[in-house]
Short mmCIF file of C-alpha atoms and ligand atoms in Angstrom, two decimals:
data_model
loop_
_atom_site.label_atom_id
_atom_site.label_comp_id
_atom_site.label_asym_id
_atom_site.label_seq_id
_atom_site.Cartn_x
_atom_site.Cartn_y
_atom_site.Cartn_z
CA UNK A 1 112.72 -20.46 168.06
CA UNK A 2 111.48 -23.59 168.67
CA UNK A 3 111.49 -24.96 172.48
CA UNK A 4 112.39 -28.61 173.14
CA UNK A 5 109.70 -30.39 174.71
CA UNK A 6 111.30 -33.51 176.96
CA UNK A 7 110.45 -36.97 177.84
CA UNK A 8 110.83 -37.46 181.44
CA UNK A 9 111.44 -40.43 183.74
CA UNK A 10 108.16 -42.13 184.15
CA UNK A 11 108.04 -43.25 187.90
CA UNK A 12 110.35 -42.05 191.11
CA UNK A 13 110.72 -43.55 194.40
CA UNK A 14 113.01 -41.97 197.19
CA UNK A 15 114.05 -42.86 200.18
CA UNK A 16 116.00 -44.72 202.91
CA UNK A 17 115.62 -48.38 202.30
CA UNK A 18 113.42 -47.25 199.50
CA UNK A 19 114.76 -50.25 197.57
CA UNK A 20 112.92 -52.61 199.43
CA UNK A 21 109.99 -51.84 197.75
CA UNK A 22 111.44 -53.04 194.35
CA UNK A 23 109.75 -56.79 194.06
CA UNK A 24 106.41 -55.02 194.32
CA UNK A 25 107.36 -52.05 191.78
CA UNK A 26 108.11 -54.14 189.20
CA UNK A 27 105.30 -56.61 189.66
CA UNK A 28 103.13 -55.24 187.45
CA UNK A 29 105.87 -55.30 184.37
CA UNK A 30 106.44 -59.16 184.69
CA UNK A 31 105.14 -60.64 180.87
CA UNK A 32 104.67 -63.92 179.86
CA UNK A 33 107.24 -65.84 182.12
CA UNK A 34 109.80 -63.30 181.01
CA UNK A 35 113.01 -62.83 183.33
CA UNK A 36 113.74 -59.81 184.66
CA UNK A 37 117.58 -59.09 184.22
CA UNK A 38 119.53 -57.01 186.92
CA UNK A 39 122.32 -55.50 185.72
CA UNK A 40 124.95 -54.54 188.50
CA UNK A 41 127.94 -53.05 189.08
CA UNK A 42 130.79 -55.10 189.21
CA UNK A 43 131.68 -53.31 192.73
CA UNK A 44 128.80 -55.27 194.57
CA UNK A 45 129.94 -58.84 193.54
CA UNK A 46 130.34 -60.64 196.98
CA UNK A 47 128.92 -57.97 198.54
CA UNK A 48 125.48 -57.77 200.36
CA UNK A 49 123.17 -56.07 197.80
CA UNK A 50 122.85 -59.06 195.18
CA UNK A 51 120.77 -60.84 198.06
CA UNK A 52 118.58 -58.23 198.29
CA UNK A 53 117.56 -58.34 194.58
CA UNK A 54 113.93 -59.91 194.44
CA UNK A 55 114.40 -62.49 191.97
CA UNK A 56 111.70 -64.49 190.37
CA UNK A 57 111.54 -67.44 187.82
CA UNK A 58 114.39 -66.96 185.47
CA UNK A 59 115.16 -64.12 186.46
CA UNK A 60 119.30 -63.50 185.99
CA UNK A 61 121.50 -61.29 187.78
CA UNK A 62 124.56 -59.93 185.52
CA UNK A 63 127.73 -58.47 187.26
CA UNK A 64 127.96 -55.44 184.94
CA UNK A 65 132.19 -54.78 183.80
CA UNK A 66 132.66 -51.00 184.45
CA UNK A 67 136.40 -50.90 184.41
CA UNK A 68 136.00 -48.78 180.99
CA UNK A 69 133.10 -46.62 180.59
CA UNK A 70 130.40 -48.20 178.39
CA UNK A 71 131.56 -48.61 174.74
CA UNK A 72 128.81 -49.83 171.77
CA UNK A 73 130.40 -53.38 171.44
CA UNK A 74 129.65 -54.05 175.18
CA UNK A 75 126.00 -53.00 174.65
CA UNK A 76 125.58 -55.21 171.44
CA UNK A 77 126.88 -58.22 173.37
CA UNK A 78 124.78 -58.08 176.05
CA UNK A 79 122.05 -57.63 174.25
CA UNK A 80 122.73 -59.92 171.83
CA UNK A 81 123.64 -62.51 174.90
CA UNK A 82 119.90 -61.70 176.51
CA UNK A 83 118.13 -62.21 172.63
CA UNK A 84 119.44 -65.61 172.15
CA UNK A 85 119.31 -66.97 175.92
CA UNK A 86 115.67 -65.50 176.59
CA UNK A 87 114.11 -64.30 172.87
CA UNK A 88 112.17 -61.28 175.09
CA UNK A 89 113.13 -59.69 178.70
CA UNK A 90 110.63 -58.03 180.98
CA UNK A 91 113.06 -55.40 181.87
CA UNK A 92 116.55 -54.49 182.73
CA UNK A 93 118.10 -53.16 185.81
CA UNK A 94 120.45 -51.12 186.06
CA UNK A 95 121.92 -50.90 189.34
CA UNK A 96 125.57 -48.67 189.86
CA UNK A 97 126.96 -45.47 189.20
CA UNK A 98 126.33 -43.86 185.96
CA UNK A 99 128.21 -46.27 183.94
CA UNK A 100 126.22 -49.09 184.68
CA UNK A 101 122.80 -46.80 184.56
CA UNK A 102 123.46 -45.94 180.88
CA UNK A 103 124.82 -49.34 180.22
CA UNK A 104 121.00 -50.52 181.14
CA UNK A 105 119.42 -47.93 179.44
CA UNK A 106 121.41 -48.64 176.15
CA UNK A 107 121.14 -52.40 176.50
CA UNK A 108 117.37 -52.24 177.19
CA UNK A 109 117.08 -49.87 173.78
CA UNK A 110 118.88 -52.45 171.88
CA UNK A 111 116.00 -54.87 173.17
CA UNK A 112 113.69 -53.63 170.51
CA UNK A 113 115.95 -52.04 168.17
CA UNK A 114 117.74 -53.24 165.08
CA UNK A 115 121.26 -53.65 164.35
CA UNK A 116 124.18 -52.02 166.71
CA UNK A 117 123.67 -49.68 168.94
CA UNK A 118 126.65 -47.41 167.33
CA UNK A 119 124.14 -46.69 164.68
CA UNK A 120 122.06 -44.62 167.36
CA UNK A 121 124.81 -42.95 167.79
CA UNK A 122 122.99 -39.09 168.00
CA UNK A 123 119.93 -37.09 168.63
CA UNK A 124 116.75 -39.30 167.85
CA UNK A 125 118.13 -41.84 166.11
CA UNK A 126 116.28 -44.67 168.01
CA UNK A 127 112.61 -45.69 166.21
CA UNK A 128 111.41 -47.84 168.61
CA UNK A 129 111.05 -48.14 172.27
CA UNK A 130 112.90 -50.56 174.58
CA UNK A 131 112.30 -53.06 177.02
CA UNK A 132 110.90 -51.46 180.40
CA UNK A 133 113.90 -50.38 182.18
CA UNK A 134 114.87 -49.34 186.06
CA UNK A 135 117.87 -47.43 187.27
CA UNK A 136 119.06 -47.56 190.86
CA UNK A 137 121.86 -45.13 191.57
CA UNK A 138 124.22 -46.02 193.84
CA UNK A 139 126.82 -43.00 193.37
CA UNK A 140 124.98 -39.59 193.42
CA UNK A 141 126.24 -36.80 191.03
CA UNK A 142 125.88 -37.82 186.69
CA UNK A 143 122.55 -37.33 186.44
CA UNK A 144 122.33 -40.21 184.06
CA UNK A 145 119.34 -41.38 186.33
CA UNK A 146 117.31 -38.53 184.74
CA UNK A 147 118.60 -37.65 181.36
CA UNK A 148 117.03 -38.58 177.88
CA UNK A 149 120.69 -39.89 177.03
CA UNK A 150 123.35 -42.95 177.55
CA UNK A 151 126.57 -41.75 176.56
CA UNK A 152 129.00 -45.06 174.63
CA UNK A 153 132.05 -45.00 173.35
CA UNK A 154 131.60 -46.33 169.62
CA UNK A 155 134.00 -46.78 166.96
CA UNK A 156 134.20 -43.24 165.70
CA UNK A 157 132.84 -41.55 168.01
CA UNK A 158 132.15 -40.92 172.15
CA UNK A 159 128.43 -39.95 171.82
CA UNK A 160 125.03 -41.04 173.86
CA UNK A 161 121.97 -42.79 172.64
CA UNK A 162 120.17 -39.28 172.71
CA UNK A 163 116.22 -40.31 172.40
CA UNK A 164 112.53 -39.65 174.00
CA UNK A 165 112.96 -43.67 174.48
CA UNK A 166 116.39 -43.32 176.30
CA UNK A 167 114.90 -42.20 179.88
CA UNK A 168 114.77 -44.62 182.52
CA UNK A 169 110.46 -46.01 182.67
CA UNK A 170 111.19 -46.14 187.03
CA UNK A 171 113.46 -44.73 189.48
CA UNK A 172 114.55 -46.12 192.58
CA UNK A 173 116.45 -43.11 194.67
CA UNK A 174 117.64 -45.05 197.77
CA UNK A 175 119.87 -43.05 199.51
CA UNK A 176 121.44 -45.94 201.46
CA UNK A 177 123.10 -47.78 198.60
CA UNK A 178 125.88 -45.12 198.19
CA UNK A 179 126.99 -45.18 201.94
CA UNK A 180 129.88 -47.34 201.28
CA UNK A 181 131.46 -45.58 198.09
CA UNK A 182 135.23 -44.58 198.83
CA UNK A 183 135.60 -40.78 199.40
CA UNK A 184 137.69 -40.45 196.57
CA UNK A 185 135.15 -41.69 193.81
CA UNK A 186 131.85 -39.91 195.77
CA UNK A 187 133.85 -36.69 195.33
CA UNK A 188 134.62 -36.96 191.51
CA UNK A 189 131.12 -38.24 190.81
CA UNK A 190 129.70 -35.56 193.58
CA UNK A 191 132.18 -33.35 191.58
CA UNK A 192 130.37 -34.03 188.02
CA UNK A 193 126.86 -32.69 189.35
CA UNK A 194 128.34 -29.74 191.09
CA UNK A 195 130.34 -28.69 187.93
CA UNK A 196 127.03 -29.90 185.71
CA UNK A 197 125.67 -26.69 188.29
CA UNK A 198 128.26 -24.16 187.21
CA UNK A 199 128.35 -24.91 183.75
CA UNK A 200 124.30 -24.05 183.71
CA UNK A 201 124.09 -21.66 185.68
CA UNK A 202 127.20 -19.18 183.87
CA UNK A 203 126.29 -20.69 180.37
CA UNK A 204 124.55 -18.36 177.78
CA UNK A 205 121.65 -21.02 177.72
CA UNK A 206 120.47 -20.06 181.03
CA UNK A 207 116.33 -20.37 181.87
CA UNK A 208 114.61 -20.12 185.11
CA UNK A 209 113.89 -23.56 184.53
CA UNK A 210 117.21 -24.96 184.69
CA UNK A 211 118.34 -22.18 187.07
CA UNK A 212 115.52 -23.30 189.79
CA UNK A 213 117.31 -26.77 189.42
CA UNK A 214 120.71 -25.59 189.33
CA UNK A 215 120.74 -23.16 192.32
CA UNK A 216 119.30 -25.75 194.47
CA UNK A 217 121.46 -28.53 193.03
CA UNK A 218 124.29 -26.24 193.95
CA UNK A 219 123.23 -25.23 197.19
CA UNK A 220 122.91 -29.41 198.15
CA UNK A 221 126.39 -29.98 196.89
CA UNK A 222 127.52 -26.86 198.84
CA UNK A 223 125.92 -28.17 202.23
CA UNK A 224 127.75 -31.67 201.64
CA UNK A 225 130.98 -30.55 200.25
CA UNK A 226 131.89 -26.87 202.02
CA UNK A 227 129.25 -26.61 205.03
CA UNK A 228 129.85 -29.64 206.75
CA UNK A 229 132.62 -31.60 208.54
CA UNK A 230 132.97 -35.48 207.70
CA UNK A 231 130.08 -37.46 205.63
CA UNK A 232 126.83 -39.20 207.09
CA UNK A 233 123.80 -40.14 206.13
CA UNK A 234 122.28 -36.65 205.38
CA UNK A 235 125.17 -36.00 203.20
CA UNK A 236 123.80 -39.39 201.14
CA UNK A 237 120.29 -37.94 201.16
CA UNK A 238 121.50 -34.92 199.93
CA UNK A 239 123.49 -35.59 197.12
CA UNK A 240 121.04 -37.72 196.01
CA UNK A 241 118.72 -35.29 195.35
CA UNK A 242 121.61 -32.59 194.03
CA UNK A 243 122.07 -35.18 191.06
CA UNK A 244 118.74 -35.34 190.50
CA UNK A 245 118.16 -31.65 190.07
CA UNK A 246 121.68 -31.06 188.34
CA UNK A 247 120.09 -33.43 185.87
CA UNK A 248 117.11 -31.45 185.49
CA UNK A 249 118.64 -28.26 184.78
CA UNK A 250 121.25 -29.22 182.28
CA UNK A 251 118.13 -31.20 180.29
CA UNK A 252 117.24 -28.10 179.59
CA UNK A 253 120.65 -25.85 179.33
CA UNK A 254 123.63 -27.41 178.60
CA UNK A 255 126.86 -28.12 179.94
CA UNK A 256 130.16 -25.50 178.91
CA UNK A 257 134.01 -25.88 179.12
CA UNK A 258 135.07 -28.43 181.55
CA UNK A 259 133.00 -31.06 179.89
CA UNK A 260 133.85 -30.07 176.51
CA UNK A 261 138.02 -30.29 177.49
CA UNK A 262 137.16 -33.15 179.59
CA UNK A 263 135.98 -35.43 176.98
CA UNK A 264 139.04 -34.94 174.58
CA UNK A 265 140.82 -36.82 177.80
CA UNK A 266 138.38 -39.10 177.98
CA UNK A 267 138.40 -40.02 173.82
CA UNK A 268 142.32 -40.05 173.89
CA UNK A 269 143.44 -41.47 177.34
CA UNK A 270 140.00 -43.22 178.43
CA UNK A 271 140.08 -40.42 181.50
CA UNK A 272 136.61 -41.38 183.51
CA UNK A 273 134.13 -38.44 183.28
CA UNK A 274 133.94 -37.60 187.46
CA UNK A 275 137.63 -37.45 187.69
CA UNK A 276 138.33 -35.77 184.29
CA UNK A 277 135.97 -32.99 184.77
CA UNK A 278 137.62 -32.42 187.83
CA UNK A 279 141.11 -32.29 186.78
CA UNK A 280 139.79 -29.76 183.82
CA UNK A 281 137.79 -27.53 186.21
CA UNK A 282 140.98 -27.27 188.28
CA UNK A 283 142.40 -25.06 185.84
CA UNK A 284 139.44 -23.32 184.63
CA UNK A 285 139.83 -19.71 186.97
CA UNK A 286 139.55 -17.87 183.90
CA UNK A 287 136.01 -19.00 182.74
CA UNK A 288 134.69 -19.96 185.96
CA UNK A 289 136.62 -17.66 188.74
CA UNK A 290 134.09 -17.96 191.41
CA UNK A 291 133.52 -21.77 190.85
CA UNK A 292 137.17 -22.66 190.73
CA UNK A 293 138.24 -21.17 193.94
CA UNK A 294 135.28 -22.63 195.82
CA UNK A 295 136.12 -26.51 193.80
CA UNK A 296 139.58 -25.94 195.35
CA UNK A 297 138.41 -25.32 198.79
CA UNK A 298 136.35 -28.01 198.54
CA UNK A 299 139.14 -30.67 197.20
CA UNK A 300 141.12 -29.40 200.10
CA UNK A 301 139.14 -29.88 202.88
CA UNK A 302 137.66 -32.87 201.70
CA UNK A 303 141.24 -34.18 201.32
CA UNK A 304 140.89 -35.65 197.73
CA UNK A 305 143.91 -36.33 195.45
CA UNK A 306 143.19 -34.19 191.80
CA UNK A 307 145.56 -36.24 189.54
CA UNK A 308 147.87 -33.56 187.78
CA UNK A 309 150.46 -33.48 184.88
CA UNK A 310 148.34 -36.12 183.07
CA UNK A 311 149.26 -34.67 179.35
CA UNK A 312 152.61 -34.14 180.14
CA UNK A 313 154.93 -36.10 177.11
CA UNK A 314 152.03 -36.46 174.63
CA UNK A 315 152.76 -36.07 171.25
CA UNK A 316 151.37 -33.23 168.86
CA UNK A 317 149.40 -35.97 167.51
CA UNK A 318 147.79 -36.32 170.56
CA UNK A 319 147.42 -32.83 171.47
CA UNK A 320 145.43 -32.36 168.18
CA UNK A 321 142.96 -35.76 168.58
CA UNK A 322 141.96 -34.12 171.66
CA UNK A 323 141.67 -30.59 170.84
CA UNK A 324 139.38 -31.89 167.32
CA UNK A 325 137.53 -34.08 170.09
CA UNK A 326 136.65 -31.39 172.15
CA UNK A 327 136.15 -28.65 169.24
CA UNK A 328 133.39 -30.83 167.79
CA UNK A 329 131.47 -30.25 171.22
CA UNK A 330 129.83 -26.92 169.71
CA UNK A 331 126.26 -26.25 171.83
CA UNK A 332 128.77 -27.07 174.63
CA UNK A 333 131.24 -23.90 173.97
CA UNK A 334 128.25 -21.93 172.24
CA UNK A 335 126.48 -22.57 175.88
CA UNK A 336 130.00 -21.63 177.64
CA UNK A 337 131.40 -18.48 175.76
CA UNK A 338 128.07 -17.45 173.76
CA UNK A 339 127.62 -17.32 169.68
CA UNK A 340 131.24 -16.09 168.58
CA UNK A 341 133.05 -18.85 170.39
CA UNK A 342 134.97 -19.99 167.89
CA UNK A 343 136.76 -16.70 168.25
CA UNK A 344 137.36 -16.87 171.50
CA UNK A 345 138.21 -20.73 171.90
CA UNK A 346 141.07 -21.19 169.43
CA UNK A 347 143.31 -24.15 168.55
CA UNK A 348 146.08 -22.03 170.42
CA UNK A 349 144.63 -21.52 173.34
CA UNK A 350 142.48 -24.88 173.95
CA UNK A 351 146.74 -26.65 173.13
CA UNK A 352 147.70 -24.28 176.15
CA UNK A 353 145.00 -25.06 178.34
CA UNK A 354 145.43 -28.88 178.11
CA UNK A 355 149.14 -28.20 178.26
CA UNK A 356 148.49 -27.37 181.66
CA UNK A 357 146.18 -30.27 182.59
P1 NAD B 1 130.99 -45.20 187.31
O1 NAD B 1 129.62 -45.70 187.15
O2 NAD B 1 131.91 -45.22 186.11
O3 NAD B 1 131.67 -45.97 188.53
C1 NAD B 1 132.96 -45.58 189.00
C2 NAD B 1 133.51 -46.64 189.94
O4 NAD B 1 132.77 -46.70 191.15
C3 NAD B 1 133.43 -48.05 189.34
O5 NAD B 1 134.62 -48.72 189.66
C4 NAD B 1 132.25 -48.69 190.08
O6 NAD B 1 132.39 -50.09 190.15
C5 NAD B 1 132.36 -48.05 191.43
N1 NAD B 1 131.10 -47.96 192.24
C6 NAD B 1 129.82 -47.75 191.86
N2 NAD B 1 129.01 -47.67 192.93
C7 NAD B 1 129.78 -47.84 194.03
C8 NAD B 1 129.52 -47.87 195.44
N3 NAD B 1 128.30 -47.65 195.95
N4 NAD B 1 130.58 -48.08 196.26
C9 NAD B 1 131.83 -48.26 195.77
N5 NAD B 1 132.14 -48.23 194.46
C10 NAD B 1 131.11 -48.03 193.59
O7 NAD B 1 131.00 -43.71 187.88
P2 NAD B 1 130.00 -42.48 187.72
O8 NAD B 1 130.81 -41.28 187.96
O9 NAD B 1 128.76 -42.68 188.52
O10 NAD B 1 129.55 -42.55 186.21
C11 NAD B 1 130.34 -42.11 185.13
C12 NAD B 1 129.67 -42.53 183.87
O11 NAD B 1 128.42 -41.87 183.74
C13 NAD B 1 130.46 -42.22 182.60
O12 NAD B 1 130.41 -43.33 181.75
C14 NAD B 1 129.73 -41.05 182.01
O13 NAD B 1 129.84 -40.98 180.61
C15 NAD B 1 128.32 -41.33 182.43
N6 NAD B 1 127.46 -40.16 182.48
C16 NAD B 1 126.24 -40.25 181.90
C17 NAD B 1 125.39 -39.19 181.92
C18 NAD B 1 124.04 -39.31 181.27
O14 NAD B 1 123.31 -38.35 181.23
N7 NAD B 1 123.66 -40.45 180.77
C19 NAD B 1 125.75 -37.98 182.55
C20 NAD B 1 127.00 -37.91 183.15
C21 NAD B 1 127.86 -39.00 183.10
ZN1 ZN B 2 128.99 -34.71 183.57
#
């Protein structure tokens, strides 16, 4: 057996107001009258944050369109945009939830890289490293801050940028920028680290190293979502941190059945990952009994809508696109239900389980 040996994020800085410190962080990575280019979320457009950027010469802010999740032809035009306005960048930004994290991290790829990013489309794909890039969460749960991937929707296929030159070069954890997210949107995203937890932790992959991760990741998510009574700033701190360590234990496990179902919504009705992993784990009591009945506690007391009913008239058409989609995910089910899965997880009874969804 051979044992996968990681690339890691190079640099992390966390804490309150932490962000502040972001002029002299990326000092050093300045070249040749290069700009640096901040890539935001959309959200922040008006808001306060974009004055707080520490722009320099040429530097350019871009408002970052995260209606859709990231797709390939997105990446290609911003980077193609940055090539022909500036020839070289000294870095991207990414600043925003996971959507506009990988969005960096695939723009900052295609940098350096030749032809469209839909051609990296896989495991190790990419030859060359990018431009130095940053990623600033500012909704806690993906991971995407630590992981060695980007996931894009291309034109066949919903599939990250999987490289050792995908991971962010600097991290800036700063608590304080996801005060103001609406409760709805911190839980699915909270949602997608605590259900990145369960996955690892019951999957047949299971290590100590990703369980070390995982049971405190879980434990964080716990505190915020079942221990306490209305969100403050702790609850930022701590979530924080649980995505950074749900990251860290699925790098080196995997993810199982909610993620695999969830992304045959996402291919076929462009369901975002938070909220689509949490209408799938909704209905998951048979695989995950323990994690289920907690989720639904949580949803409850947290008083957060789960959209239901959301396949209800789709055609058998549809029904199959998804159930191919999410079929095709196979360390994801071998992780889940262990080396026969194929058995277990039939066309049959994947149909019924998204009947239900
Ligand atoms: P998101 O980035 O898609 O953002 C969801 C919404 O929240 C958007 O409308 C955005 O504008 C808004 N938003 C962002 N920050 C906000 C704030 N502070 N206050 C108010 N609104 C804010 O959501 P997400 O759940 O963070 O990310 C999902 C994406 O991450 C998907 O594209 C998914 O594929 C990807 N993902 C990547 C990895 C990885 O390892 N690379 C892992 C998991 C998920
Ligand atoms: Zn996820």
């Amino acid at each position: 057996m051979a044992f996968r040996n990681f690339k890691m994020v190079g640099y992390v800085i966390y804490g309150r107001g932490s962000f502040n410190q972001l002029d002299e962080i990326i000092a050093p990575h300045r070249k040749d009258g290069a700009p640096m280019i901040f890539l935001v979320d959309h959200f922040f457009t008006g808001k306060t944050l974009p004055n707080r950027i520490p722009l320099r010469g040429n530097d350019t802010v871009i408002f970052a369109d995260v209606t859709h999740e990231p797709k390939t032809t997105y990446v290609d035009r911003l980077a193609n945009q940055l090539k022909e306005t500036y020839g070289k960048v000294s870095g991207i930004i990414g600043i925003g939830g996971g959507s506009t994290m990988d969005l960096a991290k695939a723009v900052a790829l295609m940098m350096n890289n030749p032809g469209s990013s839909a051609d990296y489309q896989g495991w190790d794909l990419v030859k060359l490293p990018g431009a130095y890039k940053v990623g600033i969460p500012t909704l806690s749960g993906t991971g995407a801050e630590v992981s060695r991937t980007t996931v894009l929707t291309g034109p066949t296929k919903k599939l990250g940028m999987n490289s050792d030159f995908t991971p962010f070069d600097q991290i800036v954890l700063d608590p304080e920028l996801t005060a103001d997210a609406p409760a709805n949107q911190r839980f699915y995203t909270g949602m997608d680290c605590y259900i990145h937890c369960f996955e690892s932790l019951n999957g047949t992959y299971l290590n100590e190293f990703s369980k070390s991760y995982g049971d405190k990741a879980l434990q964080l998510c716990r505190d915020v979502y079942v221990n306490k009574t209305g969100w403050d700033a702790d609850s930022d701190d701590k979530l924080m941190m649980a995505s950074y360590a749900g990251g860290m234990s699925i790098a080196y496990s995997q993810v199982g059945v909610a993620h695999a179902v969830s992304y045959g919504l996402s291919y076929l009705l462009g369901t975002k990952h938070g909220v689509g992993n949490c209408i799938v784990f909704d209905k998951l009591q048979e695989y995950y009994p323990e994690g289920v009945e907690e989720f639904k506690l949580m949803v409850e007391k947290n008083k957060i809508d789960i959209p239901q009913h959301i396949c209800a008239g789709l055609s058998e058409d549809d029904f199959d696109k998804m159930i191919n989609v999410s079929l095709g995910m196979k360390p994801l089910w071998e992780n889940a239900l262990g080396k026969d899965w194929e058995k277990i997880m039939t066309k049959d009874r994947l149909r019924a389980l998204y009947d239900q969804l």
